[in-house]
Amino acid sequence: MTLRTGHVGLNVTDLDRSLAFYREVLGFAVVGEGKEEGRRFAFLGDGDRLVLTLWQQADGPYDGARAGLHHLAFEVDSVERVREYEAALRAYGADFAHDGVVAHHEGAASGGVFFHDPDGTRLEISVTDGVEGAPAPGGASAPTCGFF
């Protein structure tokens, strides 16, 4: 048996704010919720499977200097879909780590957009090919997703 990633659980400071972002901007559907005082959470899916669980139990924003999650990457099937998400994120006012679609490294065909959710969690929406010629802000040796 080979292990593979199932759903990802994220701690959030404000479940309502995070739900709005993940539903309205990224298009996830709520497949379950817990609304008891002090125990709020939501299960988010993509229509076929559970993808994220949001837990309202964080006291402060994401801290990239602490051990744990570095970033969460979502993959789509075309660079056009990446650009659609980029437009929705810009309309929302998301904080981007790089300007527009960037390559994963110098000369790569893969790449995407790198941004932060309302709590500062680092997120990526990428595609495996179609970004040939896009800039690689991380330089030639380090992946773009490594240091944002």
XYZ file of N, CA, C and O in Angstrom:
592
model
N 0.835 -1.184 0.000
C 0.000 0.000 0.000
C 0.879 1.246 0.000
O 1.810 1.353 0.778
N 0.577 2.173 -0.872
C 1.283 3.441 -0.932
C 0.443 4.510 -0.256
O -0.748 4.626 -0.522
N 1.073 5.283 0.617
C 0.361 6.394 1.243
C 0.164 7.517 0.239
O 1.012 7.752 -0.610
N -0.933 8.211 0.350
C -1.173 9.410 -0.444
C -1.908 10.402 0.448
O -2.524 10.028 1.437
N -1.836 11.634 0.077
C -2.470 12.670 0.872
C -3.981 12.558 0.770
O -4.528 12.425 -0.320
N -4.631 12.618 1.917
C -6.090 12.681 1.968
C -6.478 14.143 2.049
O -5.951 14.975 1.320
N -7.344 14.486 2.975
C -7.699 15.893 3.148
C -6.644 16.585 4.017
O -5.831 15.946 4.664
N -6.677 17.916 4.007
C -5.768 18.729 4.804
C -6.603 19.513 5.799
O -7.639 20.076 5.438
N -6.171 19.555 7.032
C -6.847 20.348 8.055
C -6.066 21.620 8.324
O -4.854 21.567 8.521
N -6.756 22.759 8.306
C -6.126 24.046 8.581
C -6.780 24.686 9.799
O -8.010 24.735 9.889
N -5.973 25.189 10.725
C -6.495 25.996 11.820
C -6.735 27.402 11.298
O -5.890 27.956 10.590
N -7.867 27.978 11.648
C -8.210 29.335 11.226
C -8.643 30.151 12.436
O -9.052 29.597 13.461
N -8.566 31.471 12.317
C -8.971 32.347 13.406
C -10.446 32.710 13.346
O -11.054 32.986 14.369
N -11.022 32.749 12.146
C -12.410 33.162 11.955
C -13.019 32.257 10.887
O -12.782 32.444 9.693
N -13.809 31.287 11.329
C -14.355 30.299 10.398
C -15.231 30.941 9.329
O -15.139 30.573 8.154
N -16.059 31.902 9.699
C -16.941 32.531 8.709
C -16.127 33.208 7.609
O -16.431 33.072 6.423
N -15.080 33.936 7.983
C -14.232 34.623 7.002
C -13.525 33.603 6.103
O -13.485 33.760 4.882
N -12.995 32.543 6.698
C -12.303 31.524 5.911
C -13.257 30.767 5.006
O -12.923 30.460 3.861
N -14.450 30.460 5.502
C -15.446 29.795 4.657
C -15.785 30.636 3.438
O -15.882 30.111 2.325
N -15.960 31.925 3.639
C -16.256 32.805 2.505
C -15.139 32.739 1.472
O -15.402 32.629 0.271
N -13.897 32.777 1.912
C -12.758 32.732 0.994
C -12.705 31.396 0.245
O -12.648 31.369 -0.988
N -12.733 30.295 0.958
C -12.573 28.984 0.318
C -13.788 28.600 -0.533
O -13.644 27.907 -1.535
N -14.966 29.067 -0.169
C -16.166 28.789 -0.976
C -16.272 29.741 -2.149
O -16.377 29.318 -3.302
N -16.286 31.035 -1.869
C -16.589 32.026 -2.903
C -15.434 32.291 -3.861
O -15.651 32.547 -5.039
N -14.208 32.236 -3.384
C -13.059 32.541 -4.239
C -12.486 31.274 -4.863
O -12.192 31.242 -6.055
N -12.331 30.213 -4.065
C -11.719 28.990 -4.593
C -12.740 27.946 -5.030
O -12.376 26.959 -5.660
N -14.015 28.137 -4.713
C -15.067 27.282 -5.252
C -15.336 25.981 -4.529
O -16.025 25.110 -5.068
N -14.842 25.812 -3.305
C -15.121 24.586 -2.567
C -16.555 24.590 -2.046
O -17.129 25.632 -1.764
N -17.123 23.399 -1.904
C -18.463 23.228 -1.357
C -18.353 22.763 0.093
O -17.482 21.961 0.424
N -19.250 23.246 0.928
C -19.310 22.784 2.318
C -20.043 21.448 2.320
O -21.174 21.350 1.854
N -19.380 20.415 2.832
C -20.000 19.089 2.891
C -20.351 18.691 4.322
O -20.958 17.646 4.534
N -19.982 19.513 5.279
C -20.342 19.272 6.673
C -19.843 20.406 7.541
O -18.867 21.069 7.202
N -20.549 20.637 8.655
C -20.170 21.717 9.570
C -20.467 21.317 10.995
O -21.415 20.590 11.260
N -19.665 21.840 11.919
C -19.924 21.735 13.346
C -20.029 23.145 13.882
O -19.124 23.952 13.684
N -21.146 23.459 14.525
C -21.402 24.839 14.920
C -21.504 25.031 16.430
O -21.947 26.068 16.880
N -21.112 24.021 17.212
C -21.202 24.175 18.656
C -20.239 25.266 19.118
O -19.153 25.425 18.567
N -20.629 26.015 20.137
C -19.772 27.077 20.667
C -18.434 26.480 21.105
O -18.380 25.481 21.804
N -17.361 27.073 20.628
C -16.023 26.614 20.982
C -15.535 25.416 20.186
O -14.416 24.957 20.396
N -16.360 24.888 19.296
C -15.971 23.712 18.502
C -16.466 23.863 17.066
O -17.100 22.974 16.524
N -16.152 24.979 16.444
C -16.620 25.220 15.088
C -15.620 24.666 14.070
O -14.419 24.838 14.211
N -16.161 24.016 13.042
C -15.339 23.465 11.974
C -16.197 23.298 10.733
O -17.423 23.325 10.808
N -15.529 23.129 9.591
C -16.241 22.888 8.335
C -15.427 21.945 7.469
O -14.203 22.048 7.402
N -16.129 21.005 6.836
C -15.525 20.100 5.862
C -15.819 20.652 4.481
O -16.979 20.937 4.153
N -14.789 20.802 3.652
C -14.941 21.345 2.305
C -14.534 20.303 1.278
O -13.514 19.627 1.437
N -15.307 20.213 0.207
C -15.018 19.240 -0.829
C -15.069 19.845 -2.216
O -15.432 21.008 -2.402
N -14.714 19.011 -3.186
C -14.698 19.450 -4.585
C -15.771 18.762 -5.408
O -15.726 18.771 -6.626
N -16.736 18.151 -4.766
C -17.798 17.436 -5.466
C -17.604 15.938 -5.434
O -18.563 15.185 -5.404
N -16.350 15.488 -5.441
C -16.055 14.061 -5.423
C -15.450 13.582 -4.111
O -15.580 12.421 -3.753
N -14.770 14.497 -3.418
C -14.050 14.052 -2.225
C -13.839 15.206 -1.250
O -13.920 16.371 -1.613
N -13.563 14.835 -0.021
C -13.205 15.805 1.006
C -11.797 16.310 0.709
O -10.889 15.523 0.434
N -11.609 17.632 0.730
C -10.307 18.230 0.419
C -9.722 18.942 1.626
O -8.554 18.767 1.952
N -10.534 19.759 2.306
C -10.057 20.574 3.428
C -10.998 20.470 4.609
O -12.212 20.348 4.436
N -10.424 20.574 5.796
C -11.209 20.799 6.993
C -10.668 22.064 7.625
O -9.457 22.211 7.802
N -11.551 22.996 7.925
C -11.171 24.242 8.587
C -11.587 24.142 10.047
O -12.745 23.850 10.349
N -10.642 24.381 10.948
C -10.886 24.296 12.387
C -10.701 25.677 12.989
O -9.611 26.243 12.914
N -11.742 26.237 13.600
C -11.615 27.547 14.233
C -11.017 27.338 15.619
O -11.720 27.175 16.615
N -9.672 27.330 15.660
C -8.997 27.144 16.937
C -7.633 27.828 16.980
O -6.854 27.587 17.883
N -7.360 28.709 16.031
C -6.095 29.441 16.031
C -6.270 30.773 16.755
O -7.302 31.427 16.630
N -5.246 31.161 17.501
C -5.262 32.435 18.216
C -4.639 33.566 17.417
O -4.798 34.726 17.760
N -3.891 33.220 16.362
C -3.222 34.238 15.567
C -3.018 33.739 14.156
O -3.358 32.602 13.827
N -2.440 34.587 13.298
C -2.252 34.215 11.896
C -1.193 33.132 11.717
O -0.424 32.820 12.634
N -1.165 32.584 10.522
C -0.176 31.585 10.116
C 1.229 32.111 10.387
O 1.506 33.289 10.173
N 2.108 31.237 10.852
C 3.493 31.614 11.134
C 4.410 30.696 10.334
O 4.638 29.546 10.718
N 4.926 31.207 9.227
C 5.801 30.426 8.364
C 7.146 30.095 8.979
O 7.892 29.284 8.438
N 7.476 30.690 10.117
C 8.751 30.423 10.773
C 8.669 29.247 11.744
O 9.682 28.848 12.309
N 7.482 28.687 11.926
C 7.314 27.561 12.848
C 7.267 26.253 12.073
O 6.854 26.218 10.922
N 7.648 25.179 12.710
C 7.562 23.858 12.088
C 6.107 23.534 11.782
O 5.206 23.947 12.500
N 5.883 22.811 10.707
C 4.528 22.438 10.301
C 4.323 22.706 8.828
O 5.259 22.638 8.032
N 3.123 23.037 8.470
C 2.759 23.264 7.073
C 3.591 24.381 6.447
O 3.655 25.476 6.992
N 4.212 24.095 5.315
C 4.946 25.120 4.564
C 3.989 25.863 3.639
O 3.885 27.075 3.667
N 3.298 25.125 2.789
C 2.261 25.688 1.940
C 1.367 24.565 1.447
O 1.733 23.400 1.516
N 0.207 24.925 0.983
C -0.752 23.976 0.457
C -0.917 24.261 -1.026
O -1.197 25.394 -1.414
N -0.713 23.245 -1.860
C -0.767 23.418 -3.308
C -1.984 22.695 -3.880
O -2.247 21.545 -3.542
N -2.705 23.405 -4.739
C -3.812 22.835 -5.496
C -3.389 22.781 -6.956
O -2.709 23.686 -7.439
N -3.786 21.737 -7.663
C -3.414 21.589 -9.070
C -4.663 21.650 -9.936
O -5.693 21.080 -9.590
N -4.564 22.348 -11.055
C -5.644 22.414 -12.040
C -5.132 21.859 -13.362
O -3.946 21.557 -13.506
N -6.026 21.744 -14.346
C -5.662 21.063 -15.592
C -5.163 21.966 -16.710
O -4.758 21.472 -17.755
N -5.189 23.294 -16.522
C -4.714 24.166 -17.594
C -4.254 25.504 -17.026
O -4.723 25.934 -15.965
N -3.370 26.169 -17.765
C -2.917 27.489 -17.348
C -4.070 28.492 -17.416
O -4.112 29.455 -16.632
N -5.049 28.244 -18.272
C -6.223 29.114 -18.327
C -6.988 29.063 -17.003
O -7.467 30.100 -16.527
N -7.113 27.883 -16.411
C -7.773 27.749 -15.103
C -6.972 28.482 -14.026
O -7.543 29.112 -13.143
N -5.641 28.392 -14.091
C -4.805 29.134 -13.139
C -5.122 30.619 -13.255
O -5.314 31.308 -12.244
N -5.203 31.120 -14.474
C -5.476 32.547 -14.687
C -6.884 32.933 -14.212
O -7.099 34.040 -13.725
N -7.854 32.027 -14.346
C -9.202 32.294 -13.829
C -9.173 32.454 -12.313
O -9.796 33.361 -11.758
N -8.450 31.554 -11.656
C -8.310 31.672 -10.203
C -7.553 32.943 -9.839
O -7.895 33.621 -8.869
N -6.526 33.267 -10.595
C -5.777 34.498 -10.340
C -6.717 35.705 -10.390
O -6.666 36.584 -9.511
N -7.599 35.758 -11.387
C -8.533 36.878 -11.508
C -9.483 36.927 -10.310
O -9.749 38.003 -9.757
N -9.985 35.780 -9.887
C -10.891 35.735 -8.727
C -10.163 36.165 -7.458
O -10.719 36.895 -6.625
N -8.912 35.750 -7.315
C -8.120 36.130 -6.150
C -7.830 37.626 -6.143
O -7.879 38.278 -5.099
N -7.537 38.186 -7.314
C -7.293 39.636 -7.405
C -8.564 40.414 -7.071
O -8.517 41.422 -6.361
N -9.711 39.948 -7.565
C -10.980 40.609 -7.263
C -11.267 40.560 -5.765
O -11.814 41.504 -5.195
N -10.882 39.487 -5.120
C -11.061 39.338 -3.677
C -10.110 40.249 -2.897
O -10.409 40.683 -1.800
N -8.944 40.538 -3.498
C -7.932 41.332 -2.808
C -6.899 40.481 -2.104
O -6.268 40.932 -1.134
N -6.701 39.255 -2.585
C -5.725 38.349 -1.966
C -4.317 38.923 -2.045
O -3.980 39.677 -2.967
N -3.505 38.536 -1.084
C -2.096 38.923 -1.028
C -1.290 37.898 -1.826
O -1.278 36.713 -1.478
N -0.638 38.348 -2.901
C 0.162 37.466 -3.754
C 1.631 37.522 -3.349
O 2.144 38.597 -3.020
N 2.298 36.384 -3.431
C 3.730 36.319 -3.142
C 4.558 36.755 -4.345
O 5.666 37.262 -4.185
N 4.056 36.522 -5.553
C 4.733 36.888 -6.802
C 3.696 37.531 -7.713
O 2.503 37.324 -7.559
N 4.157 38.260 -8.700
C 3.246 38.943 -9.602
C 2.805 38.022 -10.728
O 3.576 37.720 -11.639
N 1.584 37.550 -10.666
C 1.022 36.734 -11.726
C 1.514 35.304 -11.739
O 2.059 34.799 -10.758
N 1.310 34.652 -12.874
C 1.726 33.259 -13.045
C 3.237 33.210 -13.207
O 3.798 33.925 -14.044
N 3.873 32.385 -12.399
C 5.327 32.229 -12.452
C 5.679 30.751 -12.592
O 4.900 29.879 -12.220
N 6.865 30.496 -13.137
C 7.351 29.122 -13.296
C 7.844 28.593 -11.956
O 8.273 29.356 -11.087
N 7.799 27.267 -11.798
C 8.305 26.655 -10.566
C 9.810 26.847 -10.410
O 10.311 26.925 -9.298
N 10.518 26.896 -11.499
C 11.952 27.224 -11.508
C 12.313 27.659 -12.912
O 11.532 27.498 -13.850
N 13.470 28.241 -13.074
C 13.900 28.770 -14.374
C 13.777 27.702 -15.459
O 14.260 26.589 -15.328
N 13.056 28.024 -16.538
C 12.913 27.128 -17.679
C 11.848 26.049 -17.524
O 11.667 25.234 -18.427
N 11.134 26.022 -16.415
C 10.129 24.978 -16.181
C 8.859 25.240 -16.985
O 8.497 26.380 -17.258
N 8.183 24.158 -17.345
C 6.880 24.257 -17.996
C 5.765 24.340 -16.960
O 4.654 24.746 -17.263
N 6.064 23.958 -15.724
C 5.072 23.981 -14.648
C 5.184 25.270 -13.851
O 6.238 25.905 -13.806
N 4.083 25.645 -13.230
C 4.078 26.846 -12.401
C 2.670 27.233 -12.046
O 1.725 26.477 -12.273
N 2.530 28.418 -11.459
C 1.207 28.850 -11.052
C 1.235 30.171 -10.331
O 2.132 30.992 -10.534
N 0.234 30.360 -9.462
C 0.128 31.565 -8.653
C 0.312 31.178 -7.191
O -0.094 30.099 -6.753
N 0.928 32.086 -6.445
C 1.267 31.863 -5.044
C 0.675 33.011 -4.239
O 0.940 34.179 -4.522
N -0.120 32.685 -3.223
C -0.896 33.706 -2.515
C -1.157 33.241 -1.090
O -0.746 32.143 -0.690
N -1.848 34.081 -0.329
C -2.136 33.782 1.071
C -3.637 33.829 1.328
O -4.338 34.670 0.751
N -4.112 32.943 2.205
C -5.525 32.969 2.589
C -5.734 34.054 3.648
O -4.784 34.756 4.019
N -6.952 34.238 4.166
C -7.200 35.317 5.119
C -6.363 35.249 6.399
O -6.154 36.269 7.050
N -5.880 34.070 6.769
C -5.024 33.937 7.953
C -3.543 33.928 7.609
O -2.703 33.702 8.477
N -3.210 34.145 6.341
C -1.815 34.179 5.932
C -1.237 32.834 5.525
O -0.054 32.745 5.204
N -2.038 31.770 5.530
C -1.548 30.463 5.097
C -1.131 30.556 3.642
O -1.849 31.112 2.809
N 0.048 30.021 3.343
C 0.584 30.100 1.983
C -0.081 29.043 1.104
O -0.110 27.863 1.447
N -0.616 29.478 -0.036
C -1.319 28.609 -0.969
C -0.759 28.762 -2.374
O -0.203 29.810 -2.716
N -0.931 27.717 -3.157
C -0.469 27.694 -4.547
C -1.548 27.043 -5.390
O -2.151 26.052 -4.975
N -1.799 27.591 -6.571
C -2.622 26.926 -7.584
C -1.733 26.802 -8.801
O -1.256 27.811 -9.337
N -1.484 25.555 -9.220
C -0.507 25.357 -10.281
C -0.996 24.366 -11.322
O -2.020 23.714 -11.167
N -0.191 24.279 -12.368
C -0.445 23.397 -13.501
C 0.886 22.733 -13.852
O 1.956 23.304 -13.602
N 0.827 21.514 -14.391
C 2.071 20.790 -14.684
C 2.772 21.255 -15.947
O 3.965 21.021 -16.110
N 2.048 21.927 -16.857
C 2.698 22.473 -18.054
C 1.889 23.644 -18.596
O 0.783 23.891 -18.159
N 2.491 24.391 -19.496
C 1.802 25.511 -20.108
C 2.320 26.873 -19.700
O 1.833 27.884 -20.181
N 3.321 26.926 -18.819
C 3.837 28.232 -18.392
C 5.254 28.490 -18.901
O 5.972 29.323 -18.361
N 5.619 27.784 -19.959
C 6.934 27.982 -20.545
C 7.181 29.464 -20.792
O 6.320 30.164 -21.293
N 8.355 29.933 -20.415
C 8.717 31.327 -20.634
C 8.312 32.266 -19.508
O 8.694 33.429 -19.507
N 7.529 31.782 -18.550
C 7.145 32.636 -17.424
C 8.355 32.851 -16.522
O 9.248 32.003 -16.442
N 8.417 33.988 -15.835
C 9.549 34.240 -14.943
C 9.565 33.268 -13.768
O 8.541 32.699 -13.408
N 10.737 33.079 -13.189
C 10.910 32.229 -12.012
C 11.569 33.061 -10.916
O 12.785 33.127 -10.846
N 10.780 33.718 -10.075
C 11.354 34.625 -9.086
C 12.264 33.962 -8.070
O 13.077 34.623 -7.448
N 12.158 32.641 -7.915
C 13.012 31.946 -6.949
C 14.424 31.710 -7.453
O 15.274 31.247 -6.718
N 14.682 32.002 -8.710
C 16.004 31.767 -9.284
C 16.077 30.411 -9.957
O 15.118 29.659 -9.996
N 17.223 30.107 -10.451
C 17.398 28.885 -11.236
C 17.442 27.632 -10.382
O 17.024 26.579 -10.808
N 17.974 27.702 -9.162
C 18.171 26.479 -8.395
C 17.062 26.193 -7.382
O 16.720 25.058 -7.157
N 16.497 27.208 -6.765
C 15.474 26.998 -5.744
C 14.080 27.070 -6.365
O 13.816 27.951 -7.166
N 13.187 26.161 -5.990
C 11.817 26.237 -6.511
C 11.127 27.521 -6.050
O 11.309 27.964 -4.913
N 10.333 28.089 -6.906
C 9.597 29.319 -6.590
C 8.741 29.117 -5.335
O 8.614 30.009 -4.513
N 8.165 27.928 -5.176
C 7.271 27.678 -4.040
C 8.029 27.524 -2.720
O 7.430 27.502 -1.664
N 9.338 27.440 -2.766
C 10.099 27.159 -1.557
C 10.256 28.300 -0.592
O 10.376 28.087 0.616
N 10.265 29.531 -1.054
C 10.594 30.641 -0.178
C 9.614 31.793 -0.309
O 9.981 32.903 -0.665
N 8.352 31.516 -0.006
C 7.390 32.611 0.018
C 6.633 32.565 1.317
O 6.770 31.664 2.115
